[in-house]
Tab-separated table of N, CA and C and ligand atoms in Angstrom:
chain	number	residue	atom	x	y	z
A	1	MET	N	0.844	-1.190	0.000
A	1	MET	CA	0.000	0.000	0.000
A	1	MET	C	0.886	1.249	0.000
A	2	ALA	N	0.609	2.191	-0.849
A	2	ALA	CA	1.491	3.343	-1.029
A	2	ALA	C	1.681	4.140	0.259
A	3	ASN	N	0.628	4.253	1.045
A	3	ASN	CA	0.724	5.092	2.234
A	3	ASN	C	1.026	4.316	3.510
A	4	GLU	N	1.398	3.066	3.337
A	4	GLU	CA	1.695	2.274	4.531
A	4	GLU	C	2.883	2.887	5.254
A	5	PRO	N	2.791	3.082	6.579
A	5	PRO	CA	3.940	3.662	7.282
A	5	PRO	C	5.113	2.700	7.327
A	6	THR	N	6.300	3.249	7.345
A	6	THR	CA	7.497	2.421	7.512
A	6	THR	C	7.464	1.803	8.903
A	7	ARG	N	7.676	0.492	8.938
A	7	ARG	CA	7.651	-0.226	10.216
A	7	ARG	C	9.082	-0.327	10.763
A	8	VAL	N	9.271	0.180	11.967
A	8	VAL	CA	10.610	0.238	12.564
A	8	VAL	C	10.591	-0.494	13.905
A	9	VAL	N	11.476	-1.481	14.052
A	9	VAL	CA	11.625	-2.148	15.340
A	9	VAL	C	12.730	-1.451	16.118
A	10	VAL	N	12.499	-1.243	17.406
A	10	VAL	CA	13.536	-0.669	18.270
A	10	VAL	C	13.777	-1.619	19.443
A	11	SER	N	15.031	-1.692	19.828
A	11	SER	CA	15.418	-2.597	20.902
A	11	SER	C	16.671	-2.051	21.566
A	12	SER	N	16.936	-2.523	22.767
A	12	SER	CA	18.145	-2.077	23.473
A	12	SER	C	18.523	-3.106	24.518
A	13	ASP	N	19.646	-2.859	25.197
A	13	ASP	CA	19.903	-3.580	26.440
A	13	ASP	C	19.598	-2.628	27.599
A	14	HIS	N	19.968	-3.025	28.814
A	14	HIS	CA	19.662	-2.228	30.012
A	14	HIS	C	20.352	-0.873	30.009
A	15	ALA	N	21.489	-0.785	29.286
A	15	ALA	CA	22.289	0.445	29.314
A	15	ALA	C	21.650	1.572	28.511
A	16	ALA	N	20.580	1.270	27.782
A	16	ALA	CA	20.083	2.250	26.806
A	16	ALA	C	18.562	2.376	26.812
A	17	ILE	N	17.944	2.018	27.901
A	17	ILE	CA	16.466	2.036	27.917
A	17	ILE	C	15.903	3.455	27.713
A	18	PRO	N	16.376	4.463	28.442
A	18	PRO	CA	15.779	5.796	28.226
A	18	PRO	C	15.979	6.303	26.797
A	19	LEU	N	17.158	6.075	26.209
A	19	LEU	CA	17.367	6.543	24.834
A	19	LEU	C	16.476	5.760	23.877
A	20	ARG	N	16.381	4.455	24.075
A	20	ARG	CA	15.510	3.669	23.186
A	20	ARG	C	14.076	4.176	23.257
A	21	GLN	N	13.603	4.455	24.469
A	21	GLN	CA	12.222	4.935	24.622
A	21	GLN	C	12.039	6.315	23.990
A	22	ALA	N	13.063	7.148	24.087
A	22	ALA	CA	12.990	8.474	23.442
A	22	ALA	C	12.935	8.321	21.920
A	23	ILE	N	13.703	7.393	21.390
A	23	ILE	CA	13.688	7.145	19.941
A	23	ILE	C	12.313	6.620	19.522
A	24	ALA	N	11.769	5.702	20.291
A	24	ALA	CA	10.453	5.142	19.944
A	24	ALA	C	9.385	6.236	19.930
A	25	ALA	N	9.412	7.116	20.930
A	25	ALA	CA	8.422	8.203	21.000
A	25	ALA	C	8.610	9.175	19.843
A	26	HIS	N	9.857	9.470	19.531
A	26	HIS	CA	10.188	10.373	18.422
A	26	HIS	C	9.651	9.810	17.106
A	27	LEU	N	9.863	8.553	16.883
A	27	LEU	CA	9.424	7.927	15.627
A	27	LEU	C	7.907	7.846	15.553
A	28	ALA	N	7.280	7.510	16.655
A	28	ALA	CA	5.812	7.423	16.660
A	28	ALA	C	5.213	8.791	16.343
A	29	ALA	N	5.808	9.842	16.912
A	29	ALA	CA	5.297	11.197	16.666
A	29	ALA	C	5.457	11.592	15.206
A	30	LYS	N	6.416	10.978	14.536
A	30	LYS	CA	6.642	11.283	13.116
A	30	LYS	C	5.824	10.383	12.190
A	31	GLY	N	5.059	9.472	12.745
A	31	GLY	CA	4.170	8.654	11.918
A	31	GLY	C	4.702	7.285	11.544
A	32	TYR	N	5.864	6.913	12.069
A	32	TYR	CA	6.368	5.564	11.820
A	32	TYR	C	5.563	4.562	12.647
A	33	ALA	N	5.468	3.349	12.148
A	33	ALA	CA	4.851	2.264	12.909
A	33	ALA	C	5.970	1.614	13.720
A	34	VAL	N	5.969	1.867	15.015
A	34	VAL	CA	7.081	1.456	15.872
A	34	VAL	C	6.741	0.181	16.627
A	35	THR	N	7.637	-0.777	16.558
A	35	THR	CA	7.540	-1.982	17.379
A	35	THR	C	8.680	-1.920	18.383
A	36	ASP	N	8.350	-1.637	19.629
A	36	ASP	CA	9.359	-1.536	20.693
A	36	ASP	C	9.390	-2.861	21.442
A	37	ILE	N	10.483	-3.608	21.257
A	37	ILE	CA	10.538	-4.941	21.864
A	37	ILE	C	11.345	-4.942	23.168
A	38	GLY	N	11.497	-3.764	23.765
A	38	GLY	CA	12.046	-3.693	25.114
A	38	GLY	C	13.561	-3.836	25.160
A	39	PRO	N	14.062	-4.105	26.359
A	39	PRO	CA	13.357	-4.426	27.601
A	39	PRO	C	12.786	-3.178	28.278
A	40	THR	N	11.877	-3.414	29.235
A	40	THR	CA	11.241	-2.295	29.921
A	40	THR	C	11.729	-2.144	31.360
A	41	THR	N	12.338	-3.182	31.890
A	41	THR	CA	12.819	-3.101	33.280
A	41	THR	C	14.346	-3.018	33.289
A	42	PRO	N	14.909	-2.352	34.308
A	42	PRO	CA	16.320	-1.966	34.237
A	42	PRO	C	17.338	-3.042	34.634
A	43	GLU	N	16.898	-4.273	34.881
A	43	GLU	CA	17.868	-5.296	35.274
A	43	GLU	C	18.903	-5.503	34.174
A	44	SER	N	20.108	-5.858	34.598
A	44	SER	CA	21.155	-6.139	33.627
A	44	SER	C	20.730	-7.294	32.729
A	45	THR	N	20.970	-7.108	31.443
A	45	THR	CA	20.588	-8.131	30.476
A	45	THR	C	21.724	-8.285	29.469
A	46	HIS	N	21.475	-9.002	28.387
A	46	HIS	CA	22.548	-9.362	27.456
A	46	HIS	C	22.250	-8.800	26.070
A	47	TYR	N	23.080	-7.862	25.635
A	47	TYR	CA	22.798	-7.193	24.341
A	47	TYR	C	22.667	-8.148	23.151
A	48	PRO	N	23.382	-9.314	23.125
A	48	PRO	CA	23.185	-10.180	21.945
A	48	PRO	C	21.738	-10.646	21.767
A	49	LEU	N	21.056	-10.860	22.880
A	49	LEU	CA	19.652	-11.295	22.785
A	49	LEU	C	18.803	-10.238	22.100
A	50	HIS	N	19.036	-9.003	22.449
A	50	HIS	CA	18.176	-7.908	21.961
A	50	HIS	C	18.542	-7.492	20.536
A	51	GLY	N	19.828	-7.587	20.218
A	51	GLY	CA	20.226	-7.313	18.837
A	51	GLY	C	19.667	-8.361	17.897
A	52	LYS	N	19.744	-9.606	18.310
A	52	LYS	CA	19.244	-10.709	17.479
A	52	LYS	C	17.737	-10.625	17.311
A	53	ALA	N	17.037	-10.352	18.391
A	53	ALA	CA	15.569	-10.300	18.333
A	53	ALA	C	15.091	-9.209	17.380
A	54	ALA	N	15.742	-8.052	17.438
A	54	ALA	CA	15.352	-6.968	16.524
A	54	ALA	C	15.717	-7.330	15.091
A	55	ALA	N	16.895	-7.897	14.909
A	55	ALA	CA	17.348	-8.259	13.560
A	55	ALA	C	16.405	-9.276	12.923
A	56	GLU	N	15.903	-10.184	13.716
A	56	GLU	CA	14.995	-11.203	13.162
A	56	GLU	C	13.685	-10.576	12.679
A	57	ARG	N	13.256	-9.514	13.349
A	57	ARG	CA	12.036	-8.816	12.883
A	57	ARG	C	12.267	-8.164	11.528
A	58	VAL	N	13.478	-7.673	11.321
A	58	VAL	CA	13.788	-7.030	10.036
A	58	VAL	C	14.016	-8.098	8.966
A	59	ALA	N	14.785	-9.111	9.304
A	59	ALA	CA	15.109	-10.148	8.316
A	59	ALA	C	13.849	-10.867	7.836
A	60	SER	N	12.868	-10.998	8.701
A	60	SER	CA	11.624	-11.701	8.331
A	60	SER	C	10.706	-10.825	7.483
A	61	GLY	N	10.958	-9.521	7.478
A	61	GLY	CA	10.090	-8.605	6.750
A	61	GLY	C	8.976	-8.031	7.601
A	62	GLU	N	8.889	-8.494	8.843
A	62	GLU	CA	7.859	-7.938	9.737
A	62	GLU	C	8.064	-6.434	9.914
A	63	CYS	N	9.317	-6.024	10.003
A	63	CYS	CA	9.654	-4.596	10.072
A	63	CYS	C	10.592	-4.260	8.916
A	64	HIS	N	10.501	-3.036	8.435
A	64	HIS	CA	11.354	-2.625	7.322
A	64	HIS	C	12.773	-2.313	7.796
A	65	LEU	N	12.865	-1.669	8.946
A	65	LEU	CA	14.138	-1.164	9.448
A	65	LEU	C	14.213	-1.383	10.958
A	66	GLY	N	15.421	-1.337	11.491
A	66	GLY	CA	15.584	-1.505	12.926
A	66	GLY	C	16.554	-0.497	13.505
A	67	ILE	N	16.287	-0.096	14.746
A	67	ILE	CA	17.200	0.792	15.467
A	67	ILE	C	17.467	0.159	16.826
A	68	ILE	N	18.738	-0.079	17.096
A	68	ILE	CA	19.111	-0.812	18.300
A	68	ILE	C	20.140	-0.013	19.081
A	69	VAL	N	20.084	-0.124	20.391
A	69	VAL	CA	20.921	0.724	21.239
A	69	VAL	C	21.488	-0.093	22.399
A	70	CYS	N	22.780	0.048	22.623
A	70	CYS	CA	23.379	-0.457	23.863
A	70	CYS	C	24.330	0.624	24.374
A	71	GLY	N	25.259	0.278	25.260
A	71	GLY	CA	26.121	1.312	25.813
A	71	GLY	C	26.932	2.014	24.740
A	72	THR	N	27.596	1.223	23.907
A	72	THR	CA	28.411	1.777	22.820
A	72	THR	C	27.748	1.640	21.456
A	73	GLY	N	26.780	0.780	21.339
A	73	GLY	CA	26.194	0.429	20.040
A	73	GLY	C	26.940	-0.704	19.365
A	74	GLN	N	28.149	-0.987	19.829
A	74	GLN	CA	29.016	-1.944	19.120
A	74	GLN	C	28.566	-3.391	19.314
A	75	GLY	N	28.329	-3.771	20.541
A	75	GLY	CA	27.987	-5.175	20.790
A	75	GLY	C	26.663	-5.563	20.161
A	76	ILE	N	25.680	-4.701	20.297
A	76	ILE	CA	24.351	-5.012	19.764
A	76	ILE	C	24.399	-5.012	18.228
A	77	MET	N	25.259	-4.176	17.644
A	77	MET	CA	25.453	-4.191	16.185
A	77	MET	C	26.065	-5.518	15.737
A	78	MET	N	27.047	-5.986	16.479
A	78	MET	CA	27.699	-7.251	16.104
A	78	MET	C	26.701	-8.393	16.129
A	79	ALA	N	25.844	-8.391	17.136
A	79	ALA	CA	24.834	-9.454	17.237
A	79	ALA	C	23.841	-9.366	16.079
A	80	ALA	N	23.407	-8.171	15.748
A	80	ALA	CA	22.430	-8.004	14.661
A	80	ALA	C	23.009	-8.474	13.340
A	81	ASN	N	24.283	-8.178	13.114
A	81	ASN	CA	24.895	-8.521	11.827
A	81	ASN	C	25.122	-10.019	11.648
A	82	LYS	N	24.917	-10.795	12.687
A	82	LYS	CA	25.003	-12.249	12.562
A	82	LYS	C	23.764	-12.828	11.890
A	83	VAL	N	22.697	-12.056	11.824
A	83	VAL	CA	21.439	-12.541	11.230
A	83	VAL	C	21.496	-12.281	9.723
A	84	LYS	N	21.240	-13.321	8.946
A	84	LYS	CA	21.353	-13.219	7.488
A	84	LYS	C	20.433	-12.131	6.935
A	85	GLY	N	21.007	-11.318	6.080
A	85	GLY	CA	20.228	-10.257	5.440
A	85	GLY	C	20.288	-8.933	6.173
A	86	ILE	N	20.932	-8.935	7.338
A	86	ILE	CA	21.024	-7.684	8.113
A	86	ILE	C	22.323	-6.970	7.801
A	87	ARG	N	22.191	-5.682	7.568
A	87	ARG	CA	23.347	-4.797	7.416
A	87	ARG	C	23.139	-3.648	8.404
A	88	CYS	N	23.930	-3.693	9.462
A	88	CYS	CA	23.761	-2.734	10.567
A	88	CYS	C	25.076	-2.017	10.817
A	89	GLY	N	25.024	-0.704	10.950
A	89	GLY	CA	26.207	0.063	11.292
A	89	GLY	C	25.974	0.888	12.541
A	90	VAL	N	27.047	1.095	13.314
A	90	VAL	CA	26.991	2.006	14.465
A	90	VAL	C	27.305	3.405	13.965
A	91	CYS	N	26.509	4.372	14.340
A	91	CYS	CA	26.767	5.750	13.930
A	91	CYS	C	26.751	6.694	15.129
A	92	SER	N	27.705	7.615	15.106
A	92	SER	CA	27.746	8.687	16.106
A	92	SER	C	27.677	10.045	15.431
A	93	ASP	N	27.382	10.033	14.123
A	93	ASP	CA	27.267	11.289	13.380
A	93	ASP	C	26.226	11.122	12.284
A	94	THR	N	25.674	12.236	11.840
A	94	THR	CA	24.579	12.176	10.863
A	94	THR	C	25.084	11.816	9.459
A	95	PHE	N	26.307	12.216	9.128
A	95	PHE	CA	26.831	11.893	7.793
A	95	PHE	C	26.900	10.377	7.604
A	96	SER	N	27.464	9.690	8.571
A	96	SER	CA	27.569	8.228	8.465
A	96	SER	C	26.194	7.579	8.417
A	97	ALA	N	25.272	8.113	9.199
A	97	ALA	CA	23.921	7.532	9.226
A	97	ALA	C	23.250	7.637	7.862
A	98	ARG	N	23.480	8.744	7.181
A	98	ARG	CA	22.913	8.922	5.842
A	98	ARG	C	23.621	8.001	4.854
A	99	MET	N	24.932	7.917	4.975
A	99	MET	CA	25.703	7.145	4.000
A	99	MET	C	25.481	5.639	4.127
A	100	ILE	N	25.246	5.142	5.323
A	100	ILE	CA	25.033	3.686	5.411
A	100	ILE	C	23.721	3.286	4.760
A	101	ARG	N	22.793	4.206	4.615
A	101	ARG	CA	21.578	3.927	3.825
A	101	ARG	C	21.880	4.099	2.338
A	102	GLN	N	22.503	5.202	1.971
A	102	GLN	CA	22.698	5.522	0.549
A	102	GLN	C	23.646	4.554	-0.137
A	103	HIS	N	24.717	4.168	0.530
A	103	HIS	CA	25.738	3.348	-0.131
A	103	HIS	C	25.725	1.888	0.315
A	104	ASN	N	25.369	1.624	1.551
A	104	ASN	CA	25.471	0.256	2.072
A	104	ASN	C	24.117	-0.421	2.219
A	105	ASP	N	23.062	0.285	1.903
A	105	ASP	CA	21.697	-0.243	2.053
A	105	ASP	C	21.483	-0.853	3.437
A	106	ALA	N	22.011	-0.162	4.451
A	106	ALA	CA	21.842	-0.652	5.821
A	106	ALA	C	20.357	-0.711	6.161
A	107	ASN	N	19.966	-1.805	6.791
A	107	ASN	CA	18.580	-1.911	7.231
A	107	ASN	C	18.444	-1.798	8.746
A	108	MET	N	19.578	-1.619	9.411
A	108	MET	CA	19.522	-1.365	10.851
A	108	MET	C	20.595	-0.337	11.223
A	109	LEU	N	20.274	0.431	12.238
A	109	LEU	CA	21.168	1.443	12.788
A	109	LEU	C	21.404	1.119	14.256
A	110	ALA	N	22.656	1.168	14.671
A	110	ALA	CA	22.983	0.994	16.082
A	110	ALA	C	23.528	2.292	16.643
A	111	LEU	N	23.169	2.567	17.883
A	111	LEU	CA	23.609	3.784	18.577
A	111	LEU	C	24.156	3.412	19.948
A	112	GLY	N	25.078	4.243	20.443
A	112	GLY	CA	25.618	4.050	21.777
A	112	GLY	C	25.057	5.087	22.738
A	113	ALA	N	24.306	4.624	23.692
A	113	ALA	CA	23.680	5.553	24.645
A	113	ALA	C	24.703	6.212	25.561
A	114	ARG	N	25.894	5.592	25.671
A	114	ARG	CA	26.961	6.181	26.478
A	114	ARG	C	27.916	6.999	25.609
A	115	VAL	N	27.558	7.133	24.336
A	115	VAL	CA	28.423	7.831	23.381
A	115	VAL	C	27.784	9.128	22.909
A	116	VAL	N	26.514	9.055	22.555
A	116	VAL	CA	25.822	10.240	22.032
A	116	VAL	C	24.673	10.618	22.968
A	117	GLY	N	24.438	11.900	23.083
A	117	GLY	CA	23.298	12.391	23.851
A	117	GLY	C	22.011	12.223	23.052
A	118	GLU	N	20.903	12.444	23.738
A	118	GLU	CA	19.606	12.210	23.097
A	118	GLU	C	19.375	13.099	21.869
A	119	GLY	N	19.766	14.371	21.978
A	119	GLY	CA	19.506	15.287	20.859
A	119	GLY	C	20.223	14.842	19.593
A	120	LEU	N	21.493	14.508	19.726
A	120	LEU	CA	22.252	14.042	18.563
A	120	LEU	C	21.711	12.694	18.089
A	121	ALA	N	21.391	11.834	19.026
A	121	ALA	CA	20.871	10.508	18.641
A	121	ALA	C	19.627	10.641	17.768
A	122	LEU	N	18.742	11.535	18.120
A	122	LEU	CA	17.513	11.697	17.336
A	122	LEU	C	17.820	12.272	15.954
A	123	GLU	N	18.819	13.132	15.875
A	123	GLU	CA	19.219	13.645	14.553
A	123	GLU	C	19.837	12.535	13.706
A	124	ILE	N	20.592	11.669	14.344
A	124	ILE	CA	21.189	10.529	13.624
A	124	ILE	C	20.080	9.607	13.115
A	125	VAL	N	19.100	9.360	13.952
A	125	VAL	CA	17.953	8.529	13.551
A	125	VAL	C	17.245	9.155	12.348
A	126	ASP	N	17.019	10.444	12.406
A	126	ASP	CA	16.337	11.132	11.297
A	126	ASP	C	17.161	11.061	10.008
A	127	ALA	N	18.470	11.204	10.135
A	127	ALA	CA	19.339	11.126	8.949
A	127	ALA	C	19.268	9.735	8.335
A	128	PHE	N	19.281	8.728	9.170
A	128	PHE	CA	19.206	7.335	8.694
A	128	PHE	C	17.877	7.084	7.983
A	129	LEU	N	16.788	7.463	8.633
A	129	LEU	CA	15.464	7.155	8.069
A	129	LEU	C	15.131	8.035	6.865
A	130	GLY	N	15.757	9.180	6.779
A	130	GLY	CA	15.448	10.089	5.683
A	130	GLY	C	16.225	9.801	4.408
A	131	ALA	N	17.170	8.889	4.465
A	131	ALA	CA	18.001	8.580	3.299
A	131	ALA	C	17.518	7.309	2.620
A	132	SER	N	17.878	7.174	1.327
A	132	SER	CA	17.487	5.993	0.554
A	132	SER	C	18.692	5.402	-0.150
A	133	PHE	N	18.626	4.132	-0.407
A	133	PHE	CA	19.698	3.432	-1.115
A	133	PHE	C	19.791	3.952	-2.554
A	134	GLU	N	21.000	4.207	-2.987
A	134	GLU	CA	21.208	4.763	-4.331
A	134	GLU	C	21.310	3.703	-5.411
A	135	GLY	N	21.530	2.445	-5.047
A	135	GLY	CA	21.630	1.378	-6.032
A	135	GLY	C	22.852	1.549	-6.925
A	136	GLY	N	22.736	1.116	-8.187
A	136	GLY	CA	23.844	1.247	-9.136
A	136	GLY	C	25.077	0.501	-8.662
A	137	ARG	N	26.217	1.168	-8.709
A	137	ARG	CA	27.472	0.506	-8.324
A	137	ARG	C	27.442	0.040	-6.874
A	138	HIS	N	26.640	0.744	-6.075
A	138	HIS	CA	26.559	0.357	-4.661
A	138	HIS	C	25.822	-0.968	-4.496
A	139	ALA	N	24.892	-1.255	-5.401
A	139	ALA	CA	24.168	-2.529	-5.340
A	139	ALA	C	25.121	-3.693	-5.605
A	140	THR	N	26.048	-3.504	-6.522
A	140	THR	CA	27.044	-4.549	-6.811
A	140	THR	C	27.825	-4.884	-5.540
A	141	ARG	N	28.175	-3.839	-4.819
A	141	ARG	CA	28.998	-4.032	-3.618
A	141	ARG	C	28.193	-4.654	-2.478
A	142	VAL	N	26.952	-4.224	-2.359
A	142	VAL	CA	26.106	-4.822	-1.314
A	142	VAL	C	25.867	-6.296	-1.635
A	143	ASP	N	25.677	-6.603	-2.924
A	143	ASP	CA	25.506	-8.011	-3.312
A	143	ASP	C	26.759	-8.818	-2.922
A	144	MET	N	27.911	-8.211	-3.007
A	144	MET	CA	29.148	-8.909	-2.623
A	144	MET	C	29.183	-9.183	-1.120
A	145	ILE	N	28.612	-8.265	-0.337
A	145	ILE	CA	28.539	-8.514	1.114
A	145	ILE	C	27.640	-9.713	1.385
A	146	GLU	N	26.559	-9.775	0.632
A	146	GLU	CA	25.551	-10.807	0.892
A	146	GLU	C	25.911	-12.159	0.296
A	147	ALA	N	26.897	-12.189	-0.614
A	147	ALA	CA	27.252	-13.454	-1.268
A	147	ALA	C	27.762	-14.449	-0.229
A	148	PRO	N	27.398	-15.732	-0.396
A	148	PRO	CA	27.851	-16.722	0.587
A	148	PRO	C	29.374	-16.912	0.559
B	201	RB5	C1	26.769	-3.137	29.053
B	201	RB5	O1	27.471	-2.789	30.198
B	201	RB5	C2	27.595	-2.824	27.823
B	201	RB5	O2	28.658	-3.707	27.725
B	201	RB5	C3	26.746	-2.882	26.570
B	201	RB5	O3	25.683	-2.003	26.707
B	201	RB5	C4	27.421	-2.506	25.278
B	201	RB5	O4	28.119	-1.310	25.381
B	201	RB5	C5	28.174	-3.560	24.607
B	201	RB5	O5	28.646	-3.401	23.464
C-alpha cells in the first residue's frame, strides 16, 4: 500500500532504555509504525539477545528497518549482523547515518547511549530514516557482502 507507514523495530539492552524509549516516541510522533521490543525493566541483560531479536524482525520482513541501542552500540550491532540479510552500522554522526543507507543499504542502525546524547541521537535517527539506497554501483557491492 502506497501510504503504509514504515515499520521500525527498536530494541536495546539495560544500558540504553531511556534513549531507546525516546527514539520510539520520536518515531511514533513522526508517523512511523514502531515496534518496541524492550526491555522495559532496568535489570542487567545481554545485548546479543536484543540485537538478534530486533534483527529477526527485520530479516523476516515484519519490520522494514531496525534501530538498536546499547552502551556503545558496538555489541548489539555485532549481534544483529550475525542474522542473514542484516546490514547494521553504528553511527555517532549524521553523515555516516545517511551514508550507510545511501551506499550500504543498511537496514539497521545501532547507537551508543553512552556515546551520544539524546539530541544528537535523534538527529542521527532522522538522517538514517530520511536517506534511501542509491543502487547502481553500490548494489554490486552490497551483493558482494551478501554473497555466501
Ligand atoms: C553493558 O554494560 C555494555 O557492555 C553494553 O551495553 C554494550 O556497550 C556492549 O557493546
